mmCIF file of C-alpha atoms and ligand atoms in Angstrom:
data_model
loop_
_atom_site.group_PDB
_atom_site.id
_atom_site.type_symbol
_atom_site.label_atom_id
_atom_site.label_comp_id
_atom_site.label_asym_id
_atom_site.label_seq_id
_atom_site.Cartn_x
_atom_site.Cartn_y
_atom_site.Cartn_z
ATOM 1 C CA MET A 1 21.615 26.650 -6.223
ATOM 2 C CA ALA A 2 24.438 28.936 -7.408
ATOM 3 C CA ASN A 3 23.079 31.868 -9.371
ATOM 4 C CA ASN A 4 26.154 32.590 -11.464
ATOM 5 C CA PHE A 5 24.186 31.624 -14.592
ATOM 6 C CA LYS A 6 22.126 34.825 -14.288
ATOM 7 C CA LYS A 7 22.894 37.432 -16.915
ATOM 8 C CA LYS A 8 21.526 40.789 -17.954
ATOM 9 C CA MET A 9 19.042 40.819 -20.815
ATOM 10 C CA THR A 10 16.709 43.221 -22.520
ATOM 11 C CA LEU A 11 13.000 43.231 -21.757
ATOM 12 C CA ASP A 12 12.338 41.981 -25.317
ATOM 13 C CA ASP A 13 14.705 39.039 -24.793
ATOM 14 C CA PHE A 14 13.058 38.293 -21.480
ATOM 15 C CA MET A 15 9.556 38.407 -22.948
ATOM 16 C CA SER A 16 10.379 36.230 -25.934
ATOM 17 C CA ASN A 17 12.814 33.693 -24.385
ATOM 18 C CA GLU A 18 12.193 33.489 -20.650
ATOM 19 C CA SER A 19 8.644 34.507 -19.922
ATOM 20 C CA PRO A 20 6.720 31.665 -21.661
ATOM 21 C CA GLY A 21 8.767 28.982 -19.878
ATOM 22 C CA LEU A 22 8.553 30.763 -16.523
ATOM 23 C CA MET A 23 4.773 31.083 -16.871
ATOM 24 C CA LYS A 24 4.548 27.346 -17.522
ATOM 25 C CA ILE A 25 6.629 26.615 -14.414
ATOM 26 C CA PHE A 26 4.461 28.982 -12.361
ATOM 27 C CA ASP A 27 1.331 27.395 -13.731
ATOM 28 C CA PHE A 28 2.596 23.889 -12.937
ATOM 29 C CA ALA A 29 4.029 24.711 -9.502
ATOM 30 C CA SER A 30 0.921 26.498 -8.306
ATOM 31 C CA ASN A 31 -0.823 23.227 -9.223
ATOM 32 C CA LEU A 32 -4.314 24.422 -8.379
ATOM 33 C CA PRO A 33 -7.038 23.803 -10.908
ATOM 34 C CA ILE A 34 -9.356 25.521 -8.430
ATOM 35 C CA SER A 35 -8.776 28.296 -5.947
ATOM 36 C CA LEU A 36 -9.072 27.648 -2.209
ATOM 37 C CA TYR A 37 -11.459 30.609 -2.131
ATOM 38 C CA VAL A 38 -13.683 29.511 -4.941
ATOM 39 C CA ASP A 39 -16.657 29.005 -2.614
ATOM 40 C CA THR A 40 -16.598 32.688 -1.706
ATOM 41 C CA THR A 41 -16.049 34.244 -5.146
ATOM 42 C CA ALA A 42 -18.741 35.063 -7.617
ATOM 43 C CA VAL A 43 -16.918 34.213 -10.844
ATOM 44 C CA LYS A 44 -15.944 30.572 -11.127
ATOM 45 C CA ILE A 45 -13.304 29.255 -13.514
ATOM 46 C CA PRO A 46 -14.459 26.281 -15.626
ATOM 47 C CA GLU A 47 -12.239 23.849 -13.715
ATOM 48 C CA SER A 48 -13.908 24.738 -10.445
ATOM 49 C CA CYS A 49 -17.323 24.004 -11.900
ATOM 50 C CA TYR A 50 -16.000 20.711 -13.215
ATOM 51 C CA SER A 51 -14.279 19.772 -9.954
ATOM 52 C CA SER A 52 -17.328 20.641 -7.934
ATOM 53 C CA SER A 53 -19.718 18.679 -10.072
ATOM 54 C CA LEU A 54 -19.142 15.531 -8.021
ATOM 55 C CA LEU A 55 -18.966 17.198 -4.618
ATOM 56 C CA SER A 56 -21.324 19.353 -2.616
ATOM 57 C CA LYS A 57 -18.398 21.680 -1.845
ATOM 58 C CA THR A 58 -15.660 22.658 -4.272
ATOM 59 C CA HIS A 59 -12.843 21.248 -2.150
ATOM 60 C CA PHE A 60 -10.750 18.379 -3.373
ATOM 61 C CA LEU A 61 -11.215 15.402 -1.095
ATOM 62 C CA SER A 62 -7.495 15.728 -0.242
ATOM 63 C CA GLU A 63 -8.006 19.327 0.930
ATOM 64 C CA THR A 64 -10.956 18.414 3.103
ATOM 65 C CA TYR A 65 -8.973 15.551 4.546
ATOM 66 C CA LEU A 66 -5.916 17.676 5.320
ATOM 67 C CA LEU A 67 -7.990 20.480 6.802
ATOM 68 C CA ASN A 68 -9.470 18.009 9.259
ATOM 69 C CA ARG A 69 -6.384 15.955 9.980
ATOM 70 C CA LYS A 70 -4.781 16.014 13.419
ATOM 71 C CA ARG A 71 -6.418 19.105 14.876
ATOM 72 C CA ASN A 72 -4.431 18.942 18.126
ATOM 73 C CA SER A 73 -1.733 16.956 19.885
ATOM 74 C CA LEU A 74 -4.269 14.608 21.515
ATOM 75 C CA ASP A 75 -5.821 13.758 18.218
ATOM 76 C CA LEU A 76 -4.810 10.136 17.973
ATOM 77 C CA GLY A 77 -8.372 9.236 18.722
ATOM 78 C CA LEU A 78 -8.298 9.861 22.463
ATOM 79 C CA GLN A 79 -10.174 9.059 24.624
ATOM 80 C CA TYR A 80 -12.513 6.495 23.129
ATOM 81 C CA GLY A 81 -9.672 5.199 21.030
ATOM 82 C CA VAL A 82 -6.172 4.895 22.384
ATOM 83 C CA MET A 83 -7.077 5.106 26.074
ATOM 84 C CA GLY A 84 -9.973 2.701 25.737
ATOM 85 C CA TYR A 85 -7.837 0.249 23.822
ATOM 86 C CA SER A 86 -6.191 -1.730 26.605
ATOM 87 C CA SER A 87 -3.465 -4.316 26.281
ATOM 88 C CA PHE A 88 -6.255 -6.889 26.527
ATOM 89 C CA ASN A 89 -7.792 -5.648 23.288
ATOM 90 C CA ALA A 90 -4.405 -5.543 21.602
ATOM 91 C CA ARG A 91 -3.723 -9.120 22.617
ATOM 92 C CA ALA A 92 -7.198 -10.228 21.625
ATOM 93 C CA SER A 93 -6.777 -8.643 18.221
ATOM 94 C CA ILE A 94 -3.363 -10.263 17.693
ATOM 95 C CA VAL A 95 -4.587 -13.665 18.826
ATOM 96 C CA GLN A 96 -7.506 -13.386 16.430
ATOM 97 C CA LYS A 97 -5.106 -13.079 13.506
ATOM 98 C CA LYS A 98 -3.079 -16.053 14.737
ATOM 99 C CA LEU A 99 -6.168 -18.207 15.102
ATOM 100 C CA SER A 100 -7.545 -17.334 11.696
ATOM 101 C CA GLU A 101 -4.222 -18.191 10.011
ATOM 102 C CA ALA A 102 -3.976 -21.402 12.012
ATOM 103 C CA GLU A 103 -7.478 -22.371 10.871
ATOM 104 C CA ASP A 104 -6.523 -21.802 7.227
ATOM 105 C CA VAL A 105 -3.308 -23.808 7.621
ATOM 106 C CA GLU A 106 -5.362 -26.739 8.907
ATOM 107 C CA LYS A 107 -7.326 -26.684 5.655
ATOM 108 C CA LYS A 108 -4.295 -27.842 3.699
ATOM 109 C CA ASN A 109 -5.926 -27.497 0.285
ATOM 110 C CA VAL A 110 -6.091 -23.701 0.475
ATOM 111 C CA VAL A 111 -2.624 -22.940 1.864
ATOM 112 C CA ILE A 112 0.712 -23.281 0.092
ATOM 113 C CA SER A 113 3.906 -23.052 2.162
ATOM 114 C CA LEU A 114 6.556 -20.796 0.723
ATOM 115 C CA PRO A 115 10.170 -22.031 0.533
ATOM 116 C CA GLN A 116 12.906 -20.545 2.724
ATOM 117 C CA TYR A 117 13.796 -16.998 1.655
ATOM 118 C CA LYS A 118 17.244 -16.114 0.277
ATOM 119 C CA ASN A 119 19.587 -14.554 2.808
ATOM 120 C CA LEU A 120 20.299 -11.222 1.121
ATOM 121 C CA LYS A 121 23.666 -9.671 1.856
ATOM 122 C CA ASN A 122 23.712 -6.805 -0.648
ATOM 123 C CA PRO A 123 25.033 -3.489 0.683
ATOM 124 C CA LEU A 124 22.049 -1.314 1.619
ATOM 125 C CA GLY A 125 23.531 1.924 0.230
ATOM 126 C CA ALA A 126 24.098 0.407 -3.207
ATOM 127 C CA ILE A 127 20.577 -1.042 -3.272
ATOM 128 C CA ILE A 128 18.933 2.250 -2.313
ATOM 129 C CA ARG A 129 20.945 4.063 -4.981
ATOM 130 C CA ALA A 130 20.048 1.457 -7.606
ATOM 131 C CA ARG A 131 16.288 1.308 -6.937
ATOM 132 C CA ARG A 132 14.191 2.600 -9.854
ATOM 133 C CA SER A 133 10.601 2.089 -10.905
ATOM 134 C CA ILE A 134 10.975 -0.322 -13.797
ATOM 135 C CA ARG A 135 8.041 -0.943 -16.097
ATOM 136 C CA GLU A 136 9.605 -3.045 -18.864
ATOM 137 C CA MET A 137 9.242 -6.753 -18.161
ATOM 138 C CA SER A 138 10.390 -9.753 -20.159
ATOM 139 C CA ASP A 139 7.635 -12.350 -19.700
ATOM 140 C CA LYS A 140 10.128 -14.824 -18.136
ATOM 141 C CA SER A 141 8.893 -16.590 -15.029
ATOM 142 C CA ILE A 142 10.119 -15.777 -11.531
ATOM 143 C CA SER A 143 10.962 -18.506 -9.043
ATOM 144 C CA LEU A 144 8.999 -19.348 -5.927
ATOM 145 C CA GLU A 145 12.155 -18.665 -3.900
ATOM 146 C CA GLU A 146 12.302 -15.134 -5.334
ATOM 147 C CA LEU A 147 8.639 -14.532 -4.471
ATOM 148 C CA SER A 148 9.227 -15.946 -0.986
ATOM 149 C CA THR A 149 12.199 -13.609 -0.508
ATOM 150 C CA ILE A 150 10.230 -10.541 -1.640
ATOM 151 C CA LEU A 151 7.322 -11.343 0.684
ATOM 152 C CA PHE A 152 9.499 -12.200 3.670
ATOM 153 C CA TYR A 153 11.533 -8.978 3.482
ATOM 154 C CA GLY A 154 8.487 -7.018 2.360
ATOM 155 C CA ASP A 155 6.172 -7.872 5.240
ATOM 156 C CA GLY A 156 7.343 -11.135 6.843
ATOM 157 C CA VAL A 157 7.693 -11.986 10.515
ATOM 158 C CA THR A 158 11.144 -11.021 11.770
ATOM 159 C CA GLY A 159 10.704 -10.966 15.551
ATOM 160 C CA GLU A 160 8.562 -11.420 18.606
ATOM 161 C CA MET A 161 7.555 -9.270 21.519
ATOM 162 C CA GLN A 162 6.331 -10.420 24.916
ATOM 163 C CA LEU A 163 3.120 -8.590 25.707
ATOM 164 C CA ILE A 164 2.701 -7.211 29.180
ATOM 165 C CA SER A 165 -0.250 -9.130 30.499
ATOM 166 C CA GLU A 166 -1.982 -7.432 33.390
ATOM 167 C CA GLU A 167 -5.147 -9.330 32.580
ATOM 168 C CA LYS A 168 -3.471 -12.712 32.393
ATOM 169 C CA ASP A 169 -5.795 -14.161 34.966
ATOM 170 C CA PHE A 170 -8.963 -13.491 33.074
ATOM 171 C CA PHE A 171 -7.609 -13.869 29.562
ATOM 172 C CA PRO A 172 -9.625 -16.703 27.991
ATOM 173 C CA SER A 173 -6.596 -18.825 27.172
ATOM 174 C CA ASN A 174 -8.610 -22.012 26.621
ATOM 175 C CA SER A 175 -10.415 -20.428 23.711
ATOM 176 C CA LEU A 176 -7.713 -18.106 22.438
ATOM 177 C CA GLY A 177 -4.539 -19.997 23.311
ATOM 178 C CA ASP A 178 -2.008 -19.071 25.975
ATOM 179 C CA ASP A 179 0.580 -17.611 23.651
ATOM 180 C CA TYR A 180 1.009 -13.986 24.670
ATOM 181 C CA ASN A 181 3.752 -13.112 22.235
ATOM 182 C CA ALA A 182 3.075 -10.623 19.490
ATOM 183 C CA THR A 183 4.823 -11.130 16.177
ATOM 184 C CA LEU A 184 6.810 -8.287 14.680
ATOM 185 C CA ARG A 185 7.379 -7.773 10.991
ATOM 186 C CA SER A 186 9.933 -6.357 8.563
ATOM 187 C CA ALA A 187 7.766 -3.211 8.241
ATOM 188 C CA PRO A 188 6.597 -1.213 11.277
ATOM 189 C CA SER A 189 2.920 -0.857 12.191
ATOM 190 C CA GLY A 190 1.058 1.539 14.501
ATOM 191 C CA GLY A 191 0.272 -0.332 17.735
ATOM 192 C CA GLY A 192 1.596 -3.565 16.195
ATOM 193 C CA LEU A 193 -1.857 -4.118 14.698
ATOM 194 C CA PHE A 194 -0.723 -4.769 11.115
ATOM 195 C CA PRO A 195 -3.931 -3.788 9.328
ATOM 196 C CA ILE A 196 -2.662 -4.432 5.794
ATOM 197 C CA ASP A 197 -2.952 -7.742 3.946
ATOM 198 C CA LEU A 198 -1.048 -8.380 0.745
ATOM 199 C CA TYR A 199 -3.274 -9.821 -1.973
ATOM 200 C CA LEU A 200 -1.257 -11.189 -4.881
ATOM 201 C CA VAL A 201 -2.374 -11.748 -8.439
ATOM 202 C CA ILE A 202 0.129 -14.283 -9.676
ATOM 203 C CA ARG A 203 0.950 -15.126 -13.262
ATOM 204 C CA ASN A 204 3.919 -17.174 -14.412
ATOM 205 C CA VAL A 205 5.575 -17.885 -11.069
ATOM 206 C CA GLN A 206 7.303 -21.283 -11.050
ATOM 207 C CA GLY A 207 5.444 -23.863 -8.969
ATOM 208 C CA LEU A 208 2.235 -21.828 -8.573
ATOM 209 C CA ARG A 209 -1.008 -21.948 -10.544
ATOM 210 C CA ASP A 210 -1.969 -18.524 -11.884
ATOM 211 C CA GLY A 211 -4.400 -17.100 -9.384
ATOM 212 C CA ILE A 212 -5.254 -14.733 -6.566
ATOM 213 C CA TYR A 213 -3.551 -15.430 -3.249
ATOM 214 C CA ILE A 214 -3.225 -13.771 0.171
ATOM 215 C CA TYR A 215 0.170 -13.677 1.886
ATOM 216 C CA MET A 216 -0.020 -15.208 5.388
ATOM 217 C CA PRO A 217 3.029 -13.808 7.182
ATOM 218 C CA LEU A 218 2.697 -15.753 10.441
ATOM 219 C CA ASN A 219 3.064 -19.036 8.550
ATOM 220 C CA HIS A 220 5.039 -17.584 5.619
ATOM 221 C CA SER A 221 2.593 -19.141 3.193
ATOM 222 C CA LEU A 222 0.001 -18.244 0.579
ATOM 223 C CA LYS A 223 -3.725 -18.726 0.883
ATOM 224 C CA VAL A 224 -5.560 -19.403 -2.359
ATOM 225 C CA VAL A 225 -8.493 -17.082 -3.048
ATOM 226 C CA ARG A 226 -9.213 -18.386 -6.546
ATOM 227 C CA TYR A 227 -7.377 -19.543 -9.653
ATOM 228 C CA LEU A 228 -7.429 -17.445 -12.822
ATOM 229 C CA ASP A 229 -9.238 -18.746 -15.896
ATOM 230 C CA GLU A 230 -9.087 -17.145 -19.348
ATOM 231 C CA GLN A 231 -11.996 -14.813 -18.619
ATOM 232 C CA ALA A 232 -10.394 -13.548 -15.394
ATOM 233 C CA THR A 233 -7.086 -12.983 -17.204
ATOM 234 C CA GLU A 234 -8.919 -10.836 -19.779
ATOM 235 C CA GLU A 235 -10.772 -8.942 -17.026
ATOM 236 C CA LEU A 236 -7.475 -8.188 -15.290
ATOM 237 C CA LYS A 237 -6.396 -6.109 -18.301
ATOM 238 C CA THR A 238 -9.244 -3.681 -17.649
ATOM 239 C CA VAL A 239 -9.040 -3.147 -13.889
ATOM 240 C CA VAL A 240 -5.911 -1.003 -14.083
ATOM 241 C CA GLU A 241 -5.016 1.843 -16.432
ATOM 242 C CA TRP A 242 -1.733 0.209 -17.353
ATOM 243 C CA GLY A 243 -0.512 3.008 -19.624
ATOM 244 C CA TYR A 244 1.446 2.698 -22.838
ATOM 245 C CA ASN A 245 4.694 1.787 -21.088
ATOM 246 C CA ILE A 246 3.434 -1.303 -19.251
ATOM 247 C CA GLU A 247 2.533 -4.586 -20.937
ATOM 248 C CA SER A 248 0.139 -6.100 -18.430
ATOM 249 C CA SER A 249 0.522 -9.602 -19.850
ATOM 250 C CA LYS A 250 4.216 -9.608 -18.860
ATOM 251 C CA ILE A 251 3.692 -8.834 -15.183
ATOM 252 C CA ASN A 252 4.432 -11.811 -12.891
ATOM 253 C CA VAL A 253 2.955 -10.519 -9.631
ATOM 254 C CA ILE A 254 0.563 -7.683 -8.818
ATOM 255 C CA VAL A 255 0.638 -6.824 -5.125
ATOM 256 C CA PHE A 256 -2.564 -5.212 -3.842
ATOM 257 C CA TYR A 257 -2.270 -3.610 -0.389
ATOM 258 C CA VAL A 258 -5.634 -4.273 1.250
ATOM 259 C CA TYR A 259 -6.370 -2.212 4.340
ATOM 260 C CA ASN A 260 -8.619 -3.804 6.992
ATOM 261 C CA LEU A 261 -10.276 -0.681 8.366
ATOM 262 C CA TYR A 262 -11.351 -2.155 11.698
ATOM 263 C CA ASN A 263 -7.974 -3.738 12.525
ATOM 264 C CA ASN A 264 -6.527 -0.420 13.639
ATOM 265 C CA SER A 265 -9.407 2.093 13.636
ATOM 266 C CA ARG A 266 -10.898 0.907 16.926
ATOM 267 C CA LYS A 267 -7.655 2.163 18.431
ATOM 268 C CA TYR A 268 -6.677 5.061 16.188
ATOM 269 C CA LEU A 269 -10.061 6.315 14.912
ATOM 270 C CA ASP A 270 -9.432 9.272 12.575
ATOM 271 C CA MET A 271 -5.692 8.622 12.401
ATOM 272 C CA ALA A 272 -6.199 4.990 11.380
ATOM 273 C CA LEU A 273 -6.258 5.683 7.645
ATOM 274 C CA ASP A 274 -3.129 7.849 7.885
ATOM 275 C CA PHE A 275 -1.341 4.967 9.559
ATOM 276 C CA ALA A 276 -2.500 2.525 6.904
ATOM 277 C CA MET A 277 -1.183 4.793 4.135
ATOM 278 C CA ILE A 278 2.151 5.166 5.897
ATOM 279 C CA GLU A 279 2.402 1.442 6.500
ATOM 280 C CA SER A 280 1.573 0.467 2.926
ATOM 281 C CA GLY A 281 4.380 2.809 1.804
ATOM 282 C CA GLN A 282 6.791 1.153 4.191
ATOM 283 C CA ILE A 283 5.911 -2.324 2.946
ATOM 284 C CA SER A 284 6.106 -1.256 -0.687
ATOM 285 C CA GLU A 285 9.545 0.341 -0.214
ATOM 286 C CA ASN A 286 10.761 -2.916 1.355
ATOM 287 C CA ILE A 287 9.405 -4.753 -1.674
ATOM 288 C CA HIS A 288 11.125 -2.355 -4.093
ATOM 289 C CA LEU A 289 14.481 -2.659 -2.334
ATOM 290 C CA VAL A 290 14.390 -6.471 -2.200
ATOM 291 C CA SER A 291 13.295 -6.607 -5.831
ATOM 292 C CA THR A 292 16.242 -4.389 -6.729
ATOM 293 C CA ALA A 293 18.574 -6.778 -4.878
ATOM 294 C CA LEU A 294 17.083 -9.711 -6.823
ATOM 295 C CA THR A 295 17.169 -7.783 -10.152
ATOM 296 C CA ILE A 296 13.396 -8.035 -10.427
ATOM 297 C CA ALA A 297 11.507 -5.081 -11.894
ATOM 298 C CA SER A 298 9.041 -3.308 -9.606
ATOM 299 C CA CYS A 299 6.810 -0.255 -9.909
ATOM 300 C CA ASP A 300 3.971 1.223 -7.862
ATOM 301 C CA ILE A 301 0.786 1.885 -9.838
ATOM 302 C CA GLY A 302 -1.569 4.733 -8.967
ATOM 303 C CA GLY A 303 -3.782 4.218 -12.005
ATOM 304 C CA PHE A 304 -5.890 1.386 -10.686
ATOM 305 C CA ASP A 305 -9.673 1.391 -10.579
ATOM 306 C CA LYS A 306 -10.353 0.820 -6.876
ATOM 307 C CA PHE A 307 -13.856 -0.544 -7.347
ATOM 308 C CA LYS A 308 -13.060 -2.837 -10.272
ATOM 309 C CA CYS A 309 -9.917 -4.157 -8.566
ATOM 310 C CA GLU A 310 -11.809 -4.840 -5.343
ATOM 311 C CA GLN A 311 -14.493 -6.700 -7.250
ATOM 312 C CA PHE A 312 -11.775 -8.688 -9.034
ATOM 313 C CA LEU A 313 -10.130 -9.678 -5.742
ATOM 314 C CA GLY A 314 -13.404 -10.293 -3.898
ATOM 315 C CA VAL A 315 -12.740 -7.483 -1.431
ATOM 316 C CA ASP A 316 -15.814 -5.601 -0.154
ATOM 317 C CA GLY A 317 -14.517 -1.988 -0.450
ATOM 318 C CA LEU A 318 -16.041 -1.180 2.969
ATOM 319 C CA THR A 319 -14.175 -3.009 5.722
ATOM 320 C CA LYS A 320 -11.377 -3.951 3.300
ATOM 321 C CA ASN A 321 -10.014 -1.416 0.827
ATOM 322 C CA ILE A 322 -7.200 -1.430 -1.719
ATOM 323 C CA ILE A 323 -4.909 1.502 -0.994
ATOM 324 C CA ASN A 324 -1.840 0.777 -3.126
ATOM 325 C CA VAL A 325 -0.618 -1.451 -5.953
ATOM 326 C CA THR A 326 2.867 -2.673 -6.895
ATOM 327 C CA ILE A 327 3.744 -4.701 -9.985
ATOM 328 C CA LEU A 328 6.682 -7.113 -10.163
ATOM 329 C CA GLY A 329 8.221 -8.824 -13.157
ATOM 330 C CA ASN A 330 11.332 -10.325 -14.594
HETATM 331 C C1 FMN B 1 1.952 6.048 -5.182
HETATM 332 C C2 FMN B 1 2.682 5.910 -6.504
HETATM 333 C C3 FMN B 1 1.961 5.715 -7.660
HETATM 334 C C4 FMN B 1 2.618 5.530 -8.884
HETATM 335 N N1 FMN B 1 1.872 5.268 -10.017
HETATM 336 C C5 FMN B 1 2.499 4.979 -11.180
HETATM 337 C C6 FMN B 1 1.728 4.581 -12.329
HETATM 338 O O1 FMN B 1 0.504 4.499 -12.305
HETATM 339 N N2 FMN B 1 2.395 4.295 -13.466
HETATM 340 C C7 FMN B 1 3.754 4.351 -13.548
HETATM 341 O O2 FMN B 1 4.301 4.053 -14.608
HETATM 342 N N3 FMN B 1 4.514 4.726 -12.474
HETATM 343 C C8 FMN B 1 3.925 5.023 -11.286
HETATM 344 N N4 FMN B 1 4.667 5.343 -10.159
HETATM 345 C C9 FMN B 1 6.129 5.378 -10.239
HETATM 346 C C10 FMN B 1 6.630 6.814 -10.318
HETATM 347 O O3 FMN B 1 6.393 7.337 -11.592
HETATM 348 C C11 FMN B 1 8.127 6.808 -9.987
HETATM 349 O O4 FMN B 1 8.311 6.393 -8.644
HETATM 350 C C12 FMN B 1 8.738 8.207 -10.164
HETATM 351 O O5 FMN B 1 8.767 8.553 -11.547
HETATM 352 C C13 FMN B 1 10.149 8.277 -9.611
HETATM 353 O O6 FMN B 1 10.990 7.346 -10.280
HETATM 354 P P1 FMN B 1 11.756 6.178 -9.523
HETATM 355 O O7 FMN B 1 10.744 5.395 -8.701
HETATM 356 O O8 FMN B 1 12.344 5.321 -10.615
HETATM 357 O O9 FMN B 1 12.793 6.765 -8.648
HETATM 358 C C14 FMN B 1 4.035 5.558 -8.940
HETATM 359 C C15 FMN B 1 4.754 5.773 -7.759
HETATM 360 C C16 FMN B 1 4.097 5.924 -6.555
HETATM 361 C C17 FMN B 1 4.908 6.120 -5.280
#
């Protein structure tokens, strides 16, 4: 930044006009309610006592996590992880997903096919520039075609990849099917394992009963988890700290990013969670950009109660965990 706005001033001027603001900036930028060295000092500031009350050590969980993250260049989970995870396992894991979706599709009462998505032709640069987190929503419905478009571009199947099949001869194709192609999606995924499911709480979307659904990308359809009654609609108001600027009753879709821990952790071990966080961000950015193109409001929400939301969705919080939330509305 150019520094031609600097000018000489007296110490009194500095102390009365500049110093208080600068101290606030310093205080904010240093951003540490506790010192990194608090374990080794005798005098503890009140915040450190408070922060440590829930933990055996005074570290934030984020600090502990970062201190232990990726200790060396081999630390993708070698050798029990990546090396032990052969193409057979990858194929088996992919086939498993295909079979479970196929089974749900057979039970026609629980699966709703989504209509064809809109072919978006908006210029990418203009859409990226226009994207904003928008929290004001009008309570108008959104169409099923709009929802279909958001889900397809957000995390839909956009391609296929032939898997190299060294073990073709002993692959149990009678039980698992002989389709060796892996599906690829609009958002990337470590190892093509796609560990994130999109759970949708839907309210006021044309052609859908208000309820909880799971997006099934391979069949571009929705699986019904349960419909929302009055009691569930009331409960929904309490599972997220919506804040004064969001009227929860006007939201049309809440997207919960549910991470299936064991879908990628058998391969990536300690890095698996990192990948899930990255991937949920990639899906959510897709969703924001498509929503912008469709003039639908979207905003990520950090203020959700993980445990209450998981209970609401029927997600166990152990093998499946909510790691991000996006709201959509008209
Ligand atoms: C992980 C994450 C959590 C967020 N949580 C909230 C939230 O709880 N409430 C809210 O109003 N906005 C939330 N936001 C939106 C940010 O406030 C917003 O992205 C930021 O102010 C930048 O503005 P922009 O997205 O319009 O560019 C969140 C954004 C992210 C990425």
